[in-house]
């Protein structure tokens, strides 16, 4: 794992955006693996503001990590809508080139279809990842098999609690999602994981220096040959020499 600590969260997001641009510059028909969530908003913002000039975006294809089960594509909190608002509308990305699981389809069949599409069009050249406070990547919660493929999953209570902030007051996120599996994610040629803020520090320390265990999904990245972890100082604060943090409760 290559670790890069940037001076602040904005610069960490900018670094992730420039990794995306470098990938597209070196391979204009690159397959990008995209993520959503609060961490990625400034990445797409920086990409649009600083990286798109002169960049040919007409041939890229993308596969998102996940989508909530039960939300229609036009729901304000669906990841379809997120991607439209934060990236796709601005770059004129059409539906034929951008893939996101369909939250309204039969989950088992949709997961199978998505995995097959990834196998056919992949591998993903550059996969962007955020990190859950409980160590999840995509929506692969603690306990997810390292051999897992795209599938329907139950979200951890802590994940629903944390993502509540994106939903209208009183509305909880759906209980289930379709997510690329851990083995699906690991097929990517390059992985860039971005984590910022103190709330991620413990998960970052366990991901980088802790035991490789299915209880800490992101720890699997220790075994991937091409992973870059981009951090701000707050997220990196658990990485000084010292004891590895105890497993997270819950
Ligand atoms: C999003 C995703 C999740 C998030 C993670 C961090 O597509 O798969 O793994 O990256 O939950 O979310 P934020 O950035 O909101 O803290």
PDB file of C-alpha atoms and ligand atoms in Angstrom:
ATOM      1  CA  UNK A   1       0.000   0.000   0.000  1.00  0.00           C
ATOM      2  CA  UNK A   2       1.262   3.423  -0.838  1.00  0.00           C
ATOM      3  CA  UNK A   3       0.261   5.989   1.762  1.00  0.00           C
ATOM      4  CA  UNK A   4       0.077   9.687   0.928  1.00  0.00           C
ATOM      5  CA  UNK A   5      -0.862  12.215   3.590  1.00  0.00           C
ATOM      6  CA  UNK A   6      -1.880  15.548   2.087  1.00  0.00           C
ATOM      7  CA  UNK A   7      -1.865  18.839   4.035  1.00  0.00           C
ATOM      8  CA  UNK A   8      -5.673  18.964   4.282  1.00  0.00           C
ATOM      9  CA  UNK A   9      -8.894  17.272   3.165  1.00  0.00           C
ATOM     10  CA  UNK A  10      -9.297  19.559   0.147  1.00  0.00           C
ATOM     11  CA  UNK A  11      -5.882  18.647  -1.175  1.00  0.00           C
ATOM     12  CA  UNK A  12      -6.508  14.964  -0.540  1.00  0.00           C
ATOM     13  CA  UNK A  13      -9.671  15.204  -2.669  1.00  0.00           C
ATOM     14  CA  UNK A  14      -7.741  17.104  -5.330  1.00  0.00           C
ATOM     15  CA  UNK A  15      -5.113  14.371  -5.394  1.00  0.00           C
ATOM     16  CA  UNK A  16      -7.829  11.754  -5.956  1.00  0.00           C
ATOM     17  CA  UNK A  17      -9.279  13.867  -8.772  1.00  0.00           C
ATOM     18  CA  UNK A  18      -5.892  14.121 -10.411  1.00  0.00           C
ATOM     19  CA  UNK A  19      -5.417  10.327 -10.185  1.00  0.00           C
ATOM     20  CA  UNK A  20      -8.691   9.997 -12.133  1.00  0.00           C
ATOM     21  CA  UNK A  21      -7.497  12.451 -14.759  1.00  0.00           C
ATOM     22  CA  UNK A  22      -4.076  10.765 -15.094  1.00  0.00           C
ATOM     23  CA  UNK A  23      -5.816   7.449 -15.652  1.00  0.00           C
ATOM     24  CA  UNK A  24      -8.030   8.892 -18.391  1.00  0.00           C
ATOM     25  CA  UNK A  25      -5.097  10.694 -20.021  1.00  0.00           C
ATOM     26  CA  UNK A  26      -3.094   7.473 -20.199  1.00  0.00           C
ATOM     27  CA  UNK A  27      -6.076   5.413 -21.402  1.00  0.00           C
ATOM     28  CA  UNK A  28      -8.937   7.444 -22.885  1.00  0.00           C
ATOM     29  CA  UNK A  29     -11.302   4.443 -22.869  1.00  0.00           C
ATOM     30  CA  UNK A  30     -10.536   3.640 -19.237  1.00  0.00           C
ATOM     31  CA  UNK A  31     -13.072   1.855 -17.083  1.00  0.00           C
ATOM     32  CA  UNK A  32     -13.488   3.809 -13.869  1.00  0.00           C
ATOM     33  CA  UNK A  33     -14.881   2.328 -10.680  1.00  0.00           C
ATOM     34  CA  UNK A  34     -16.726   5.128  -8.927  1.00  0.00           C
ATOM     35  CA  UNK A  35     -17.844   5.700  -5.351  1.00  0.00           C
ATOM     36  CA  UNK A  36     -20.353   8.036  -3.720  1.00  0.00           C
ATOM     37  CA  UNK A  37     -20.732   9.490  -0.218  1.00  0.00           C
ATOM     38  CA  UNK A  38     -19.558  12.664   1.442  1.00  0.00           C
ATOM     39  CA  UNK A  39     -15.860  11.975   0.848  1.00  0.00           C
ATOM     40  CA  UNK A  40     -16.297  11.811  -2.907  1.00  0.00           C
ATOM     41  CA  UNK A  41     -18.249  15.060  -3.378  1.00  0.00           C
ATOM     42  CA  UNK A  42     -15.127  17.274  -3.272  1.00  0.00           C
ATOM     43  CA  UNK A  43     -13.314  14.779  -5.505  1.00  0.00           C
ATOM     44  CA  UNK A  44     -15.816  15.190  -8.324  1.00  0.00           C
ATOM     45  CA  UNK A  45     -15.939  18.926  -7.678  1.00  0.00           C
ATOM     46  CA  UNK A  46     -12.144  19.162  -7.984  1.00  0.00           C
ATOM     47  CA  UNK A  47     -12.184  16.938 -11.055  1.00  0.00           C
ATOM     48  CA  UNK A  48     -14.716  19.195 -12.788  1.00  0.00           C
ATOM     49  CA  UNK A  49     -12.972  22.395 -11.726  1.00  0.00           C
ATOM     50  CA  UNK A  50      -9.325  21.514 -12.308  1.00  0.00           C
ATOM     51  CA  UNK A  51      -8.978  18.432 -14.453  1.00  0.00           C
ATOM     52  CA  UNK A  52     -11.424  18.373 -17.349  1.00  0.00           C
ATOM     53  CA  UNK A  53      -9.835  21.040 -19.526  1.00  0.00           C
ATOM     54  CA  UNK A  54      -8.458  19.329 -22.618  1.00  0.00           C
ATOM     55  CA  UNK A  55      -9.350  15.887 -21.263  1.00  0.00           C
ATOM     56  CA  UNK A  56     -11.179  13.554 -23.645  1.00  0.00           C
ATOM     57  CA  UNK A  57     -14.086  12.163 -21.642  1.00  0.00           C
ATOM     58  CA  UNK A  58     -16.015  10.766 -24.581  1.00  0.00           C
ATOM     59  CA  UNK A  59     -14.706   7.223 -24.306  1.00  0.00           C
ATOM     60  CA  UNK A  60     -14.592   6.551 -20.565  1.00  0.00           C
ATOM     61  CA  UNK A  61     -16.901   3.997 -19.034  1.00  0.00           C
ATOM     62  CA  UNK A  62     -17.823   3.682 -15.387  1.00  0.00           C
ATOM     63  CA  UNK A  63     -19.167   1.221 -12.875  1.00  0.00           C
ATOM     64  CA  UNK A  64     -20.381   2.456  -9.504  1.00  0.00           C
ATOM     65  CA  UNK A  65     -19.777   0.427  -6.399  1.00  0.00           C
ATOM     66  CA  UNK A  66     -23.284   0.293  -5.078  1.00  0.00           C
ATOM     67  CA  UNK A  67     -26.912   1.399  -4.938  1.00  0.00           C
ATOM     68  CA  UNK A  68     -29.660   1.245  -2.321  1.00  0.00           C
ATOM     69  CA  UNK A  69     -32.304  -1.411  -2.895  1.00  0.00           C
ATOM     70  CA  UNK A  70     -35.766   0.098  -3.250  1.00  0.00           C
ATOM     71  CA  UNK A  71     -34.801   3.593  -4.378  1.00  0.00           C
ATOM     72  CA  UNK A  72     -35.754   4.605  -7.915  1.00  0.00           C
ATOM     73  CA  UNK A  73     -33.000   6.206  -9.987  1.00  0.00           C
ATOM     74  CA  UNK A  74     -34.588   9.650  -9.641  1.00  0.00           C
ATOM     75  CA  UNK A  75     -34.892   9.482  -5.833  1.00  0.00           C
ATOM     76  CA  UNK A  76     -32.915  12.396  -4.357  1.00  0.00           C
ATOM     77  CA  UNK A  77     -30.792  10.027  -2.255  1.00  0.00           C
ATOM     78  CA  UNK A  78     -30.214   7.338  -4.871  1.00  0.00           C
ATOM     79  CA  UNK A  79     -26.649   6.912  -6.051  1.00  0.00           C
ATOM     80  CA  UNK A  80     -27.916   7.309  -9.607  1.00  0.00           C
ATOM     81  CA  UNK A  81     -29.046  10.800  -8.748  1.00  0.00           C
ATOM     82  CA  UNK A  82     -25.847  11.489  -6.790  1.00  0.00           C
ATOM     83  CA  UNK A  83     -23.735  10.642  -9.827  1.00  0.00           C
ATOM     84  CA  UNK A  84     -25.898  12.740 -12.157  1.00  0.00           C
ATOM     85  CA  UNK A  85     -25.650  15.740  -9.869  1.00  0.00           C
ATOM     86  CA  UNK A  86     -21.995  15.490  -8.949  1.00  0.00           C
ATOM     87  CA  UNK A  87     -20.417  14.327 -12.199  1.00  0.00           C
ATOM     88  CA  UNK A  88     -22.366  12.812 -15.062  1.00  0.00           C
ATOM     89  CA  UNK A  89     -24.565  15.790 -16.019  1.00  0.00           C
ATOM     90  CA  UNK A  90     -21.552  18.100 -16.170  1.00  0.00           C
ATOM     91  CA  UNK A  91     -19.464  15.819 -18.377  1.00  0.00           C
ATOM     92  CA  UNK A  92     -22.298  14.612 -20.600  1.00  0.00           C
ATOM     93  CA  UNK A  93     -21.857  10.996 -19.528  1.00  0.00           C
ATOM     94  CA  UNK A  94     -24.611   8.977 -21.145  1.00  0.00           C
ATOM     95  CA  UNK A  95     -26.413   6.050 -19.560  1.00  0.00           C
ATOM     96  CA  UNK A  96     -24.889   3.588 -22.027  1.00  0.00           C
ATOM     97  CA  UNK A  97     -21.396   4.227 -20.636  1.00  0.00           C
ATOM     98  CA  UNK A  98     -22.187   4.565 -16.930  1.00  0.00           C
ATOM     99  CA  UNK A  99     -23.306   1.606 -14.893  1.00  0.00           C
ATOM    100  CA  UNK A 100     -24.968   1.640 -11.490  1.00  0.00           C
ATOM    101  CA  UNK A 101     -26.964  -1.255 -10.036  1.00  0.00           C
ATOM    102  CA  UNK A 102     -30.716  -0.845 -10.500  1.00  0.00           C
ATOM    103  CA  UNK A 103     -32.229  -0.516  -7.032  1.00  0.00           C
ATOM    104  CA  UNK A 104     -35.685  -1.474  -8.235  1.00  0.00           C
ATOM    105  CA  UNK A 105     -34.799  -4.688 -10.079  1.00  0.00           C
ATOM    106  CA  UNK A 106     -34.903  -8.148  -8.533  1.00  0.00           C
ATOM    107  CA  UNK A 107     -31.783  -7.865  -6.332  1.00  0.00           C
ATOM    108  CA  UNK A 108     -30.400 -11.348  -6.962  1.00  0.00           C
ATOM    109  CA  UNK A 109     -30.783 -11.140 -10.721  1.00  0.00           C
ATOM    110  CA  UNK A 110     -29.544  -7.568 -10.843  1.00  0.00           C
ATOM    111  CA  UNK A 111     -26.421  -8.438  -8.842  1.00  0.00           C
ATOM    112  CA  UNK A 112     -25.689 -11.304 -11.205  1.00  0.00           C
ATOM    113  CA  UNK A 113     -26.238  -9.105 -14.257  1.00  0.00           C
ATOM    114  CA  UNK A 114     -23.949  -6.390 -12.830  1.00  0.00           C
ATOM    115  CA  UNK A 115     -21.139  -8.811 -12.027  1.00  0.00           C
ATOM    116  CA  UNK A 116     -21.413 -10.277 -15.547  1.00  0.00           C
ATOM    117  CA  UNK A 117     -21.269  -6.790 -17.089  1.00  0.00           C
ATOM    118  CA  UNK A 118     -18.158  -6.024 -15.053  1.00  0.00           C
ATOM    119  CA  UNK A 119     -16.509  -9.228 -16.170  1.00  0.00           C
ATOM    120  CA  UNK A 120     -17.359  -8.516 -19.775  1.00  0.00           C
ATOM    121  CA  UNK A 121     -16.318  -4.848 -19.827  1.00  0.00           C
ATOM    122  CA  UNK A 122     -13.664  -4.892 -17.128  1.00  0.00           C
ATOM    123  CA  UNK A 123     -11.319  -5.023 -15.554  1.00  0.00           C
ATOM    124  CA  UNK A 124     -11.775  -1.671 -13.868  1.00  0.00           C
ATOM    125  CA  UNK A 125      -8.628   0.370 -14.521  1.00  0.00           C
ATOM    126  CA  UNK A 126      -8.975   2.679 -11.547  1.00  0.00           C
ATOM    127  CA  UNK A 127     -11.287   2.051  -8.621  1.00  0.00           C
ATOM    128  CA  UNK A 128     -12.080   4.921  -6.264  1.00  0.00           C
ATOM    129  CA  UNK A 129     -12.971   3.888  -2.739  1.00  0.00           C
ATOM    130  CA  UNK A 130     -14.149   5.656   0.386  1.00  0.00           C
ATOM    131  CA  UNK A 131     -13.935   3.973   3.775  1.00  0.00           C
ATOM    132  CA  UNK A 132     -16.698   3.293   6.269  1.00  0.00           C
ATOM    133  CA  UNK A 133     -16.031   4.021   9.942  1.00  0.00           C
ATOM    134  CA  UNK A 134     -16.531   0.304  10.494  1.00  0.00           C
ATOM    135  CA  UNK A 135     -14.029  -0.531   7.771  1.00  0.00           C
ATOM    136  CA  UNK A 136     -16.478  -1.238   4.964  1.00  0.00           C
ATOM    137  CA  UNK A 137     -15.555  -0.736   1.313  1.00  0.00           C
ATOM    138  CA  UNK A 138     -18.461  -0.423  -1.066  1.00  0.00           C
ATOM    139  CA  UNK A 139     -21.213  -1.756   1.168  1.00  0.00           C
ATOM    140  CA  UNK A 140     -19.189  -4.789   2.174  1.00  0.00           C
ATOM    141  CA  UNK A 141     -19.806  -4.624   5.887  1.00  0.00           C
ATOM    142  CA  UNK A 142     -17.675  -6.408   8.535  1.00  0.00           C
ATOM    143  CA  UNK A 143     -18.009 -10.169   8.088  1.00  0.00           C
ATOM    144  CA  UNK A 144     -18.273  -9.964   4.271  1.00  0.00           C
ATOM    145  CA  UNK A 145     -16.356 -12.856   2.704  1.00  0.00           C
ATOM    146  CA  UNK A 146     -13.207 -11.802   0.892  1.00  0.00           C
ATOM    147  CA  UNK A 147     -14.445 -14.060  -1.931  1.00  0.00           C
ATOM    148  CA  UNK A 148     -17.741 -12.142  -2.291  1.00  0.00           C
ATOM    149  CA  UNK A 149     -19.004 -10.952  -5.653  1.00  0.00           C
ATOM    150  CA  UNK A 150     -21.678  -8.354  -6.462  1.00  0.00           C
ATOM    151  CA  UNK A 151     -24.709  -9.169  -4.324  1.00  0.00           C
ATOM    152  CA  UNK A 152     -27.536  -7.856  -2.207  1.00  0.00           C
ATOM    153  CA  UNK A 153     -26.475  -7.071   1.361  1.00  0.00           C
ATOM    154  CA  UNK A 154     -27.963  -5.832   4.618  1.00  0.00           C
ATOM    155  CA  UNK A 155     -26.484  -2.536   5.703  1.00  0.00           C
ATOM    156  CA  UNK A 156     -24.955  -2.345   9.184  1.00  0.00           C
ATOM    157  CA  UNK A 157     -26.977  -0.254  11.634  1.00  0.00           C
ATOM    158  CA  UNK A 158     -23.941   2.023  12.042  1.00  0.00           C
ATOM    159  CA  UNK A 159     -23.846   2.598   8.275  1.00  0.00           C
ATOM    160  CA  UNK A 160     -27.542   3.498   8.149  1.00  0.00           C
ATOM    161  CA  UNK A 161     -27.061   5.775  11.142  1.00  0.00           C
ATOM    162  CA  UNK A 162     -24.084   7.480   9.514  1.00  0.00           C
ATOM    163  CA  UNK A 163     -25.824   7.892   6.123  1.00  0.00           C
ATOM    164  CA  UNK A 164     -28.973   9.275   7.777  1.00  0.00           C
ATOM    165  CA  UNK A 165     -27.437  12.711   7.337  1.00  0.00           C
ATOM    166  CA  UNK A 166     -28.151  12.568   3.596  1.00  0.00           C
ATOM    167  CA  UNK A 167     -31.850  11.744   4.045  1.00  0.00           C
ATOM    168  CA  UNK A 168     -34.714  14.047   5.000  1.00  0.00           C
ATOM    169  CA  UNK A 169     -35.286  14.340   8.719  1.00  0.00           C
ATOM    170  CA  UNK A 170     -36.977  11.237  10.106  1.00  0.00           C
ATOM    171  CA  UNK A 171     -36.138   9.113   7.042  1.00  0.00           C
ATOM    172  CA  UNK A 172     -33.641   6.331   7.489  1.00  0.00           C
ATOM    173  CA  UNK A 173     -31.630   4.970   4.552  1.00  0.00           C
ATOM    174  CA  UNK A 174     -32.928   1.682   3.102  1.00  0.00           C
ATOM    175  CA  UNK A 175     -31.961  -1.486   4.938  1.00  0.00           C
ATOM    176  CA  UNK A 176     -30.392  -3.171   1.927  1.00  0.00           C
ATOM    177  CA  UNK A 177     -28.139  -2.389  -1.008  1.00  0.00           C
ATOM    178  CA  UNK A 178     -26.526  -4.010  -4.005  1.00  0.00           C
ATOM    179  CA  UNK A 179     -22.755  -3.757  -3.820  1.00  0.00           C
ATOM    180  CA  UNK A 180     -19.753  -4.961  -5.758  1.00  0.00           C
ATOM    181  CA  UNK A 181     -18.201  -7.713  -3.664  1.00  0.00           C
ATOM    182  CA  UNK A 182     -14.736  -7.689  -2.158  1.00  0.00           C
ATOM    183  CA  UNK A 183     -13.408 -10.057  -4.833  1.00  0.00           C
ATOM    184  CA  UNK A 184     -15.065  -7.853  -7.470  1.00  0.00           C
ATOM    185  CA  UNK A 185     -13.298  -4.757  -6.136  1.00  0.00           C
ATOM    186  CA  UNK A 186      -9.943  -6.541  -5.950  1.00  0.00           C
ATOM    187  CA  UNK A 187      -9.997  -7.235  -9.700  1.00  0.00           C
ATOM    188  CA  UNK A 188      -9.362  -3.515 -10.321  1.00  0.00           C
ATOM    189  CA  UNK A 189      -5.900  -2.756 -11.730  1.00  0.00           C
ATOM    190  CA  UNK A 190      -5.394   0.270  -9.502  1.00  0.00           C
ATOM    191  CA  UNK A 191      -7.247   1.298  -6.368  1.00  0.00           C
ATOM    192  CA  UNK A 192      -7.267   4.774  -4.841  1.00  0.00           C
ATOM    193  CA  UNK A 193      -8.846   4.928  -1.393  1.00  0.00           C
ATOM    194  CA  UNK A 194      -9.568   8.329   0.086  1.00  0.00           C
ATOM    195  CA  UNK A 195     -10.309   8.865   3.777  1.00  0.00           C
ATOM    196  CA  UNK A 196     -10.499  12.208   5.552  1.00  0.00           C
ATOM    197  CA  UNK A 197     -11.392  13.362   9.046  1.00  0.00           C
ATOM    198  CA  UNK A 198     -10.774  12.129  12.548  1.00  0.00           C
ATOM    199  CA  UNK A 199     -13.811   9.826  12.454  1.00  0.00           C
ATOM    200  CA  UNK A 200     -11.986   7.617   9.949  1.00  0.00           C
ATOM    201  CA  UNK A 201      -8.647   7.492  11.806  1.00  0.00           C
ATOM    202  CA  UNK A 202      -9.254   4.238  13.654  1.00  0.00           C
ATOM    203  CA  UNK A 203     -10.514   2.432  10.540  1.00  0.00           C
ATOM    204  CA  UNK A 204      -7.518   3.754   8.570  1.00  0.00           C
ATOM    205  CA  UNK A 205      -5.057   2.446  11.165  1.00  0.00           C
ATOM    206  CA  UNK A 206      -6.689  -0.984  11.184  1.00  0.00           C
ATOM    207  CA  UNK A 207      -6.861  -1.079   7.382  1.00  0.00           C
ATOM    208  CA  UNK A 208      -3.179  -0.211   6.965  1.00  0.00           C
ATOM    209  CA  UNK A 209      -1.498  -1.872   9.913  1.00  0.00           C
ATOM    210  CA  UNK A 210      -4.019  -4.208  11.516  1.00  0.00           C
ATOM    211  CA  UNK A 211      -4.799  -7.875  11.045  1.00  0.00           C
ATOM    212  CA  UNK A 212      -6.135  -8.877   7.631  1.00  0.00           C
ATOM    213  CA  UNK A 213      -9.548 -10.171   8.569  1.00  0.00           C
ATOM    214  CA  UNK A 214     -13.049 -10.261   7.149  1.00  0.00           C
ATOM    215  CA  UNK A 215     -14.117  -8.388  10.280  1.00  0.00           C
ATOM    216  CA  UNK A 216     -12.211  -5.410   8.856  1.00  0.00           C
ATOM    217  CA  UNK A 217     -13.101  -5.497   5.137  1.00  0.00           C
ATOM    218  CA  UNK A 218     -10.657  -2.788   4.026  1.00  0.00           C
ATOM    219  CA  UNK A 219      -7.725  -4.746   5.498  1.00  0.00           C
ATOM    220  CA  UNK A 220      -7.956  -6.981   2.405  1.00  0.00           C
ATOM    221  CA  UNK A 221      -6.370  -4.121   0.463  1.00  0.00           C
ATOM    222  CA  UNK A 222      -3.036  -4.906   2.145  1.00  0.00           C
ATOM    223  CA  UNK A 223      -2.794  -7.792  -0.313  1.00  0.00           C
ATOM    224  CA  UNK A 224      -3.502  -5.818  -3.509  1.00  0.00           C
ATOM    225  CA  UNK A 225      -0.417  -4.784  -5.454  1.00  0.00           C
ATOM    226  CA  UNK A 226      -1.594  -1.349  -6.610  1.00  0.00           C
ATOM    227  CA  UNK A 227      -3.343   0.521  -3.822  1.00  0.00           C
ATOM    228  CA  UNK A 228      -2.812   4.156  -2.972  1.00  0.00           C
ATOM    229  CA  UNK A 229      -4.345   5.503   0.219  1.00  0.00           C
ATOM    230  CA  UNK A 230      -4.858   9.269   0.245  1.00  0.00           C
ATOM    231  CA  UNK A 231      -5.374  10.823   3.670  1.00  0.00           C
ATOM    232  CA  UNK A 232      -5.624  14.131   5.422  1.00  0.00           C
ATOM    233  CA  UNK A 233      -3.688  14.532   8.698  1.00  0.00           C
ATOM    234  CA  UNK A 234      -6.809  13.862  10.791  1.00  0.00           C
ATOM    235  CA  UNK A 235      -7.466  10.499   9.150  1.00  0.00           C
ATOM    236  CA  UNK A 236      -3.769   9.609   9.418  1.00  0.00           C
ATOM    237  CA  UNK A 237      -3.439  10.375  13.101  1.00  0.00           C
ATOM    238  CA  UNK A 238      -3.651   6.733  14.208  1.00  0.00           C
ATOM    239  CA  UNK A 239      -0.701   5.785  12.030  1.00  0.00           C
ATOM    240  CA  UNK A 240       2.124   6.981  14.258  1.00  0.00           C
ATOM    241  CA  UNK A 241       4.221   4.202  15.712  1.00  0.00           C
ATOM    242  CA  UNK A 242       2.374   2.562  18.534  1.00  0.00           C
ATOM    243  CA  UNK A 243      -0.053  -0.192  19.293  1.00  0.00           C
ATOM    244  CA  UNK A 244      -2.567  -1.124  16.623  1.00  0.00           C
ATOM    245  CA  UNK A 245      -6.027   0.040  17.720  1.00  0.00           C
ATOM    246  CA  UNK A 246      -8.302  -2.546  19.260  1.00  0.00           C
ATOM    247  CA  UNK A 247     -11.104  -3.920  17.064  1.00  0.00           C
ATOM    248  CA  UNK A 248     -14.048  -1.562  16.707  1.00  0.00           C
ATOM    249  CA  UNK A 249     -17.122  -2.393  18.708  1.00  0.00           C
ATOM    250  CA  UNK A 250     -20.244  -3.024  16.628  1.00  0.00           C
TER     251      UNK A 250
HETATM  252  C1  LIG B   1     -20.139   4.727  -1.410  1.00  0.00           C
HETATM  253  C2  LIG B   1     -19.592   3.595  -0.676  1.00  0.00           C
HETATM  254  C3  LIG B   1     -19.194   3.674   0.751  1.00  0.00           C
HETATM  255  C4  LIG B   1     -18.616   5.023   1.187  1.00  0.00           C
HETATM  256  C5  LIG B   1     -18.303   5.010   2.667  1.00  0.00           C
HETATM  257  C6  LIG B   1     -17.806   6.349   3.170  1.00  0.00           C
HETATM  258  O1  LIG B   1     -20.402   4.392  -2.760  1.00  0.00           O
HETATM  259  O2  LIG B   1     -19.489   2.546  -1.242  1.00  0.00           O
HETATM  260  O3  LIG B   1     -18.264   2.654   1.037  1.00  0.00           O
HETATM  261  O4  LIG B   1     -17.454   5.294   0.447  1.00  0.00           O
HETATM  262  O5  LIG B   1     -19.473   4.673   3.396  1.00  0.00           O
HETATM  263  O6  LIG B   1     -18.846   7.282   3.089  1.00  0.00           O
HETATM  264  P1  LIG B   1     -18.595   8.830   3.376  1.00  0.00           P
HETATM  265  O7  LIG B   1     -17.686   9.302   2.330  1.00  0.00           O
HETATM  266  O8  LIG B   1     -19.978   9.450   3.263  1.00  0.00           O
HETATM  267  O9  LIG B   1     -18.012   8.888   4.745  1.00  0.00           O
END
